[in-house]
CSV table of C-alpha atoms and ligand atoms in Angstrom, one decimal:
chain,number,residue,atom,x,y,z
A,1212,MET,CA,-10.1,56.3,-33.3
A,1213,GLN,CA,-10.5,56.1,-29.7
A,1214,ARG,CA,-8.2,58.1,-27.2
A,1215,LEU,CA,-6.7,56.2,-24.4
A,1216,THR,CA,-8.8,57.9,-21.7
A,1217,GLN,CA,-12.1,57.5,-23.6
A,1218,PHE,CA,-11.3,53.9,-24.2
A,1219,LEU,CA,-10.5,53.2,-20.5
A,1220,LYS,CA,-13.6,55.1,-19.2
A,1221,HIS,CA,-15.7,53.2,-21.8
A,1222,ASN,CA,-14.3,49.9,-20.4
A,1223,GLU,CA,-15.3,50.9,-16.9
A,1224,THR,CA,-11.8,51.2,-15.6
A,1225,PRO,CA,-11.9,52.8,-12.1
A,1226,ALA,CA,-11.5,56.6,-12.4
A,1227,ASP,CA,-8.4,56.7,-10.2
A,1228,LEU,CA,-6.7,54.0,-12.1
A,1229,VAL,CA,-7.4,56.0,-15.4
A,1230,GLU,CA,-5.8,59.0,-13.8
A,1231,LEU,CA,-2.7,57.0,-12.7
A,1232,ILE,CA,-2.2,55.6,-16.2
A,1233,ASN,CA,-2.5,59.0,-17.6
A,1234,LEU,CA,0.1,60.3,-15.2
A,1235,LEU,CA,2.5,57.5,-16.1
A,1236,MET,CA,1.9,58.3,-19.8
A,1237,SER,CA,2.7,61.9,-19.2
A,1238,ALA,CA,6.2,60.8,-17.9
A,1239,CYS,CA,6.6,58.3,-20.7
A,1240,LYS,CA,5.8,61.1,-23.3
A,1241,GLU,CA,8.6,63.1,-21.8
A,1242,ILE,CA,11.0,60.2,-22.0
A,1243,ASN,CA,10.0,59.6,-25.5
A,1244,ALA,CA,10.7,63.2,-26.4
A,1245,LYS,CA,14.2,62.9,-24.9
A,1246,LEU,CA,14.9,59.7,-26.8
A,1247,ASN,CA,13.8,61.4,-30.0
A,1248,ASP,CA,16.3,64.3,-29.4
A,1249,GLY,CA,19.0,61.7,-28.6
A,1250,GLU,CA,22.5,62.9,-29.2
A,1251,LEU,CA,21.3,66.5,-29.9
A,1252,ALA,CA,20.2,66.6,-26.1
A,1253,GLY,CA,23.5,65.3,-24.8
A,1254,ILE,CA,21.8,62.4,-23.0
A,1255,LEU,CA,23.4,59.4,-24.4
A,1256,GLY,CA,26.3,57.5,-22.7
A,1257,ALA,CA,26.9,56.2,-19.2
A,1258,THR,CA,26.9,57.9,-15.8
A,1259,GLN,CA,29.7,57.1,-13.2
A,1260,THR,CA,27.2,55.5,-11.0
A,1261,GLU,CA,25.9,51.8,-10.5
A,1262,ASN,CA,22.4,50.8,-9.6
A,1263,ILE,CA,21.7,48.4,-6.7
A,1264,GLN,CA,22.2,45.4,-9.1
A,1265,GLY,CA,25.7,46.5,-9.7
A,1266,GLU,CA,25.0,47.6,-13.3
A,1267,THR,CA,26.5,50.8,-14.6
A,1268,GLN,CA,23.6,53.3,-15.2
A,1269,LYS,CA,23.1,55.0,-18.5
A,1270,LYS,CA,22.4,58.8,-18.4
A,1271,LEU,CA,18.9,57.9,-19.7
A,1272,ASP,CA,18.2,55.3,-17.0
A,1273,VAL,CA,18.6,57.9,-14.5
A,1274,ILE,CA,16.7,60.7,-16.4
A,1275,SER,CA,13.9,58.4,-17.1
A,1276,ASN,CA,13.8,57.2,-13.5
A,1277,ASP,CA,13.8,60.8,-12.2
A,1278,LEU,CA,11.0,61.8,-14.6
A,1279,ILE,CA,8.7,59.0,-13.5
A,1280,LYS,CA,9.5,59.4,-9.8
A,1281,LEU,CA,8.7,63.0,-9.9
A,1282,THR,CA,5.5,62.6,-11.6
A,1283,LEU,CA,4.3,59.8,-9.4
A,1284,SER,CA,5.5,61.3,-6.1
A,1285,GLU,CA,3.3,64.5,-6.8
A,1286,SER,CA,0.2,62.4,-7.2
A,1287,ASP,CA,-2.4,61.7,-4.5
A,1288,LEU,CA,-2.9,58.3,-6.1
A,1289,VAL,CA,0.4,56.8,-5.3
A,1290,ARG,CA,1.4,55.5,-1.8
A,1291,GLY,CA,4.8,54.4,-2.9
A,1292,MET,CA,6.9,53.2,-5.7
A,1293,ALA,CA,9.8,50.7,-6.3
A,1294,SER,CA,12.1,51.2,-9.3
A,1295,GLU,CA,14.8,49.0,-10.8
A,1296,GLU,CA,17.1,52.1,-10.6
A,1297,GLU,CA,16.4,52.9,-6.9
A,1298,ASP,CA,18.0,51.1,-4.0
A,1299,LEU,CA,15.0,51.5,-1.7
A,1300,PRO,CA,11.3,52.0,-2.3
A,1301,VAL,CA,10.1,55.6,-2.3
A,1302,ALA,CA,7.1,56.5,0.0
A,1303,CYS,CA,4.6,59.0,-1.5
A,1304,ASN,CA,1.1,59.8,-0.2
A,1305,PRO,CA,0.1,57.6,2.9
A,1306,GLU,CA,-3.6,57.7,2.1
A,1307,ALA,CA,-3.2,56.9,-1.7
A,1308,PRO,CA,-4.7,53.6,-3.1
A,1309,TYR,CA,-1.8,52.3,-5.4
A,1310,LEU,CA,1.8,51.1,-5.3
A,1311,VAL,CA,3.7,51.3,-8.7
A,1312,THR,CA,6.8,49.3,-9.5
A,1313,PHE,CA,8.7,50.0,-12.8
A,1314,ASP,CA,11.8,49.6,-14.9
A,1315,PRO,CA,12.2,53.2,-16.2
A,1316,LEU,CA,14.2,52.2,-19.2
A,1317,ASP,CA,14.4,48.6,-20.2
A,1318,GLY,CA,16.9,47.4,-22.8
A,1319,SER,CA,19.2,50.3,-22.0
A,1320,SER,CA,22.2,48.7,-23.7
A,1321,ASN,CA,20.4,49.7,-26.9
A,1322,ILE,CA,20.2,53.4,-26.1
A,1323,ASP,CA,23.4,54.3,-27.6
A,1324,ILE,CA,22.8,52.3,-30.9
A,1325,ASN,CA,19.4,53.9,-31.4
A,1326,VAL,CA,17.5,50.6,-31.1
A,1327,THR,CA,14.1,50.0,-29.3
A,1328,VAL,CA,13.8,50.5,-25.6
A,1329,GLY,CA,10.9,50.8,-23.2
A,1330,THR,CA,9.4,51.6,-19.9
A,1331,ILE,CA,7.7,48.7,-18.0
A,1332,PHE,CA,5.3,49.3,-15.2
A,1333,SER,CA,3.1,47.4,-12.7
A,1334,VAL,CA,0.3,48.7,-10.5
A,1335,LEU,CA,-0.7,47.0,-7.2
A,1336,GLU,CA,-3.3,48.0,-4.6
A,1337,ALA,CA,-1.7,49.4,-1.5
A,1338,GLN,CA,-2.4,47.2,1.6
A,1339,ASP,CA,-3.0,48.9,4.9
A,1340,GLY,CA,-0.6,48.2,7.8
A,1341,PHE,CA,2.5,48.4,5.6
A,1342,ASP,CA,5.1,51.2,5.4
A,1343,PRO,CA,5.5,52.1,1.8
A,1344,ALA,CA,9.1,53.0,2.5
A,1345,GLU,CA,9.7,49.4,3.4
A,1346,GLU,CA,10.0,46.6,0.7
A,1347,HIS,CA,7.4,44.4,2.5
A,1348,ALA,CA,4.7,46.8,1.4
A,1349,TYR,CA,5.4,45.7,-2.3
A,1350,LEU,CA,5.9,42.0,-1.9
A,1351,GLN,CA,2.7,40.8,-3.5
A,1352,PRO,CA,2.7,38.1,-6.1
A,1353,GLY,CA,1.9,39.0,-9.8
A,1354,TYR,CA,-1.5,37.7,-9.9
A,1355,LYS,CA,-2.5,40.7,-7.6
A,1356,GLN,CA,-1.5,43.3,-10.2
A,1357,VAL,CA,-4.4,45.6,-11.1
A,1358,ALA,CA,-2.7,46.8,-14.2
A,1359,ALA,CA,0.5,46.3,-16.1
A,1360,GLY,CA,2.1,47.5,-19.3
A,1361,TYR,CA,4.9,48.8,-21.2
A,1362,VAL,CA,5.7,51.9,-23.4
A,1363,LEU,CA,7.8,50.9,-26.5
A,1364,TYR,CA,10.0,53.7,-27.8
A,1365,GLY,CA,10.6,52.5,-31.3
A,1366,PRO,CA,9.8,53.8,-34.8
A,1367,SER,CA,6.5,54.6,-33.2
A,1368,CYS,CA,5.7,55.1,-29.6
A,1369,ILE,CA,3.2,52.4,-28.3
A,1370,LEU,CA,1.5,51.7,-25.1
A,1371,CYS,CA,0.6,48.2,-24.5
A,1372,LEU,CA,-1.7,47.8,-21.5
A,1373,THR,CA,-3.8,45.5,-19.4
A,1374,THR,CA,-6.1,46.2,-16.6
A,1375,GLY,CA,-7.0,42.7,-16.2
A,1376,ASP,CA,-9.6,42.6,-19.1
A,1377,GLY,CA,-7.4,41.6,-22.1
A,1378,VAL,CA,-4.6,43.5,-23.7
A,1379,ASN,CA,-4.9,46.6,-25.8
A,1380,MET,CA,-2.3,48.8,-27.8
A,1381,PHE,CA,-2.3,52.5,-28.2
A,1382,THR,CA,-0.1,54.6,-30.6
A,1383,LEU,CA,1.2,58.0,-29.7
A,1384,SER,CA,0.1,60.7,-32.3
A,1385,HIS,CA,2.1,63.8,-33.0
A,1386,ASN,CA,-0.7,65.7,-31.2
A,1387,GLY,CA,0.4,64.1,-27.9
A,1388,GLU,CA,-2.5,61.7,-27.5
A,1389,PHE,CA,-2.3,57.9,-27.5
A,1390,TYR,CA,-5.0,56.3,-29.7
A,1391,LEU,CA,-6.3,52.7,-29.6
A,1392,THR,CA,-4.6,51.0,-32.5
A,1393,ARG,CA,-5.0,47.2,-31.5
A,1394,GLU,CA,-7.8,45.8,-29.5
A,1395,GLN,CA,-7.9,42.5,-27.5
A,1396,VAL,CA,-4.5,41.2,-28.6
A,1397,VAL,CA,-4.3,37.4,-28.8
A,1398,ILE,CA,-1.0,35.4,-29.1
A,1399,PRO,CA,-1.0,32.5,-31.5
A,1400,GLU,CA,-1.0,29.2,-29.4
A,1401,SER,CA,2.1,27.9,-31.1
A,1402,THR,CA,5.1,29.5,-32.8
A,1403,GLN,CA,8.1,29.0,-35.1
A,1404,GLU,CA,10.1,31.9,-33.7
A,1405,PHE,CA,12.3,31.9,-30.5
A,1406,ALA,CA,14.4,34.5,-28.7
A,1407,ILE,CA,17.3,33.6,-26.3
A,1408,ASN,CA,20.7,35.0,-25.9
A,1409,MET,CA,22.5,32.0,-27.5
A,1410,SER,CA,26.0,33.2,-26.3
A,1411,ASN,CA,24.8,31.7,-22.9
A,1412,LEU,CA,24.3,28.3,-24.2
A,1413,ARG,CA,27.1,26.6,-22.4
A,1414,PHE,CA,25.8,28.0,-19.0
A,1415,TRP,CA,22.3,26.8,-19.2
A,1416,ASP,CA,20.9,23.7,-17.4
A,1417,GLU,CA,20.1,20.5,-19.2
A,1418,PRO,CA,16.3,21.1,-20.0
A,1419,ILE,CA,16.9,24.5,-21.6
A,1420,GLN,CA,19.9,23.0,-23.5
A,1421,ARG,CA,17.7,20.1,-24.7
A,1422,TYR,CA,14.9,22.4,-25.7
A,1423,VAL,CA,17.1,24.8,-27.7
A,1424,GLY,CA,18.9,21.8,-29.3
A,1425,ASP,CA,15.4,20.6,-30.4
A,1426,LEU,CA,14.5,24.0,-31.9
A,1427,LEU,CA,17.7,24.0,-33.8
A,1428,ALA,CA,17.1,20.6,-35.1
A,1429,GLY,CA,14.2,22.0,-37.0
A,1430,GLU,CA,12.0,19.6,-39.2
A,1431,GLU,CA,14.4,16.6,-38.5
A,1432,GLY,CA,14.1,17.1,-34.6
A,1433,PRO,CA,11.4,16.0,-32.1
A,1434,LEU,CA,9.5,19.3,-32.5
A,1435,GLY,CA,9.1,18.7,-36.3
A,1436,LYS,CA,9.4,22.4,-37.3
A,1437,ARG,CA,11.9,24.9,-38.5
A,1438,TYR,CA,12.3,27.7,-36.2
A,1439,ASN,CA,13.6,31.2,-36.8
A,1440,MET,CA,15.5,33.2,-34.1
A,1441,ARG,CA,15.5,36.8,-32.9
A,1442,TRP,CA,17.4,38.6,-30.1
A,1443,ILE,CA,17.1,42.3,-29.7
A,1444,ALA,CA,18.3,42.4,-26.1
A,1445,SER,CA,15.4,44.6,-25.2
A,1446,MET,CA,12.7,42.7,-23.4
A,1447,VAL,CA,9.9,45.2,-24.4
A,1448,ALA,CA,10.8,44.8,-28.1
A,1449,GLU,CA,10.8,41.0,-27.8
A,1450,VAL,CA,7.5,40.9,-25.8
A,1451,HIS,CA,5.9,43.5,-28.3
A,1452,ARG,CA,6.9,41.1,-31.2
A,1453,ILE,CA,5.5,38.1,-29.3
A,1454,LEU,CA,2.2,40.0,-28.7
A,1455,THR,CA,2.0,40.8,-32.3
A,1456,ARG,CA,3.0,37.6,-34.1
A,1457,GLY,CA,3.7,35.0,-31.5
A,1458,GLY,CA,6.9,33.4,-30.3
A,1459,ILE,CA,8.8,32.3,-27.2
A,1460,PHE,CA,11.2,34.4,-25.2
A,1461,MET,CA,13.6,32.8,-22.6
A,1462,TYR,CA,16.0,34.3,-20.1
A,1463,PRO,CA,16.6,31.3,-18.0
A,1464,TRP,CA,18.9,30.8,-14.9
A,1465,ASP,CA,22.5,30.2,-16.0
A,1466,SER,CA,25.7,29.2,-14.2
A,1467,ARG,CA,27.4,32.6,-14.7
A,1468,GLU,CA,25.8,33.8,-11.5
A,1469,PRO,CA,24.4,30.6,-10.1
A,1470,LYS,CA,23.0,32.0,-6.9
A,1471,LYS,CA,20.7,34.4,-8.9
A,1472,PRO,CA,17.5,32.8,-10.4
A,1473,GLY,CA,18.0,34.7,-13.6
A,1474,LYS,CA,18.9,38.1,-15.0
A,1475,LEU,CA,15.6,39.7,-15.2
A,1476,ARG,CA,13.7,41.2,-12.2
A,1477,LEU,CA,10.5,39.7,-11.0
A,1478,MET,CA,8.8,42.9,-9.9
A,1479,TYR,CA,9.8,45.3,-12.7
A,1480,GLU,CA,10.0,42.9,-15.7
A,1481,GLY,CA,8.7,39.4,-14.9
A,1482,ASN,CA,5.4,40.2,-13.3
A,1483,PRO,CA,4.1,43.0,-15.6
A,1484,MET,CA,5.3,41.1,-18.8
A,1485,SER,CA,3.7,37.8,-17.4
A,1486,MET,CA,0.3,39.6,-16.9
A,1487,LEU,CA,0.3,41.1,-20.5
A,1488,ILE,CA,1.2,37.6,-21.9
A,1489,GLU,CA,-1.4,35.8,-20.0
A,1490,GLN,CA,-4.0,38.3,-20.6
A,1491,ALA,CA,-3.3,37.8,-24.3
A,1492,GLY,CA,-3.8,34.0,-24.0
A,1493,GLY,CA,-0.1,33.0,-23.6
A,1494,ARG,CA,1.8,31.5,-20.8
A,1495,SER,CA,4.7,32.8,-18.7
A,1496,ILE,CA,6.7,30.5,-16.2
A,1497,ASN,CA,10.0,30.5,-14.3
A,1498,THR,CA,10.6,27.0,-15.7
A,1499,GLN,CA,8.7,25.4,-12.8
A,1500,ILE,CA,5.6,27.5,-12.0
A,1501,ASP,CA,3.8,30.4,-13.4
A,1502,ILE,CA,5.7,33.7,-12.7
A,1503,MET,CA,2.7,35.3,-11.3
A,1504,ASN,CA,2.4,32.7,-8.5
A,1505,VAL,CA,6.0,33.3,-7.3
A,1506,GLN,CA,5.9,35.1,-3.9
A,1507,PRO,CA,8.4,37.7,-4.0
A,1508,LYS,CA,10.9,37.9,-1.1
A,1509,HIS,CA,12.7,41.1,-2.1
A,1510,ILE,CA,11.8,43.9,-4.4
A,1511,HIS,CA,14.8,43.5,-6.5
A,1512,GLU,CA,14.5,39.8,-6.8
A,1513,ARG,CA,15.6,38.0,-10.0
A,1514,VAL,CA,13.6,35.4,-12.0
A,1515,SER,CA,14.1,33.0,-14.7
A,1516,VAL,CA,11.7,33.8,-17.6
A,1517,VAL,CA,10.1,31.6,-20.2
A,1518,LEU,CA,7.1,33.4,-21.8
A,1519,GLY,CA,5.1,33.5,-25.0
A,1520,SER,CA,3.0,31.1,-27.1
A,1521,LYS,CA,1.3,28.7,-24.9
A,1522,GLN,CA,2.1,25.3,-26.4
A,1523,ASP,CA,5.8,26.2,-26.7
A,1524,VAL,CA,6.1,27.4,-23.2
A,1525,GLU,CA,4.3,24.2,-22.0
A,1526,THR,CA,7.0,22.2,-23.9
A,1527,VAL,CA,9.7,23.9,-21.9
A,1528,LEU,CA,7.7,23.2,-18.8
A,1529,LYS,CA,7.4,19.5,-19.7
A,1530,TYR,CA,11.2,19.2,-20.3
A,1531,HIS,CA,11.9,20.6,-16.8
A,1532,GLN,CA,9.3,18.3,-15.3
A,1533,GLU,CA,11.0,15.3,-17.0
A,1534,ALA,CA,14.4,16.4,-15.7
A,1535,SER,CA,13.1,16.6,-12.2
A,1536,ALA,CA,11.4,13.3,-12.3
A,1537,LYS,CA,14.6,11.7,-13.7
A,1538,ALA,CA,16.7,13.4,-11.0
A,1539,LYS,CA,14.3,12.0,-8.3
A,1540,THR,CA,14.5,8.5,-9.7
A,1541,ALA,CA,18.2,8.6,-9.7
A,1542,GLU,CA,18.2,9.8,-6.2
A,1543,LYS,CA,16.0,6.9,-5.0
A,1544,THR,CA,18.2,4.4,-6.9
A,1545,SER,CA,21.3,5.7,-5.4
A,1546,ALA,CA,19.7,5.7,-1.8
B,1252,AHM,P1,17.9,46.3,-18.3
B,1252,AHM,O1,16.8,46.5,-17.6
B,1252,AHM,O2,19.2,46.6,-17.5
B,1252,AHM,O3,18.0,47.0,-19.6
B,1252,AHM,O4,18.2,44.7,-18.6
B,1252,AHM,C1,17.1,43.9,-19.1
B,1252,AHM,C2,17.4,43.6,-20.5
B,1252,AHM,C3,16.3,43.0,-21.3
B,1252,AHM,O5,15.5,44.0,-21.9
B,1252,AHM,C4,16.9,42.1,-22.1
B,1252,AHM,O6,16.1,40.9,-22.4
B,1252,AHM,C5,18.2,41.5,-21.5
B,1252,AHM,O7,18.4,42.5,-20.5
B,1252,AHM,C6,19.4,41.4,-22.4
B,1252,AHM,O8,20.4,40.9,-21.7
B,1252,AHM,P2,21.7,40.4,-22.5
B,1252,AHM,O9,22.4,41.6,-22.8
B,1252,AHM,O10,22.4,39.6,-21.5
B,1252,AHM,O11,21.3,39.6,-23.7
B,1253,MG,MG1,15.0,46.0,-17.6
């Protein structure tokens, strides 16, 4: 079996990117070890603090963030980083080639119940003329990512990675090495499994309500298939399932907080997951356009997310296009 470093070198990944991925993995292995110790290490539960998004931080959100921050800030490969758990970007080495954005512990409502969580990361090339302590330095659309991935802390610890040449998965062995376990992952084009938090049904807009209604109608409905449903409340686990056996994942805009485009964050969750999904032959949209074409305006910006098996995501896109066309016709008629 091939080790992560061996595999990346063999695939002609730039040496400094290989080094950066290895660095990130050293922090993720420490997070994995802490999660394995769980209650024994006294690291479960919440802190007294809130992050910039107004969410109460779990102890492990903070521990994971600090571990990654410390590891990256000591490297001469990282010019700066932005984290879901940091108010402001952190400037590192001004000569370094890369910027890293990350969600240190995604799905953190699952920590206390011992269910899968993960770390999500995205790597961008640092552009000259920007101060890495300022958010402008990071505001590049997702298609500019040079690498993206997640580490899933589940029954086994798995790295899922893309450097823009397909998606590969690596499993962490007891000897502390990641080994290639799935090469060139491909998502089936269509699915019979969907994931959405159904408790928000009454807050969605019409096209999402229509689509989910059609999924629930099964063989009798316009989609002509019976669908199964899953909701783990951990995006890493949902995306991992979709990369493994297909499916569609949705966290759309809803009217609970109408001014926000969605719950999930563009730069820490939306973009890296979109790069993985698209590199594996799937599609990822914000209901209107491809997420990786969204020009970010803020590092902590939210995004509506619909991703997974291509045909199914395109059905959601079509439902939104039909709704906009209908709204335009109604506007013209009333004018
Ligand atoms: P987090 O980064 O604070 O953990 O929030 C993101 C998570 C996603 O992993 C998951 O898809 C979603 O929040 C679940 O939200 P909800 O509890 O509203 O269903
Ligand atoms: Mg998250």
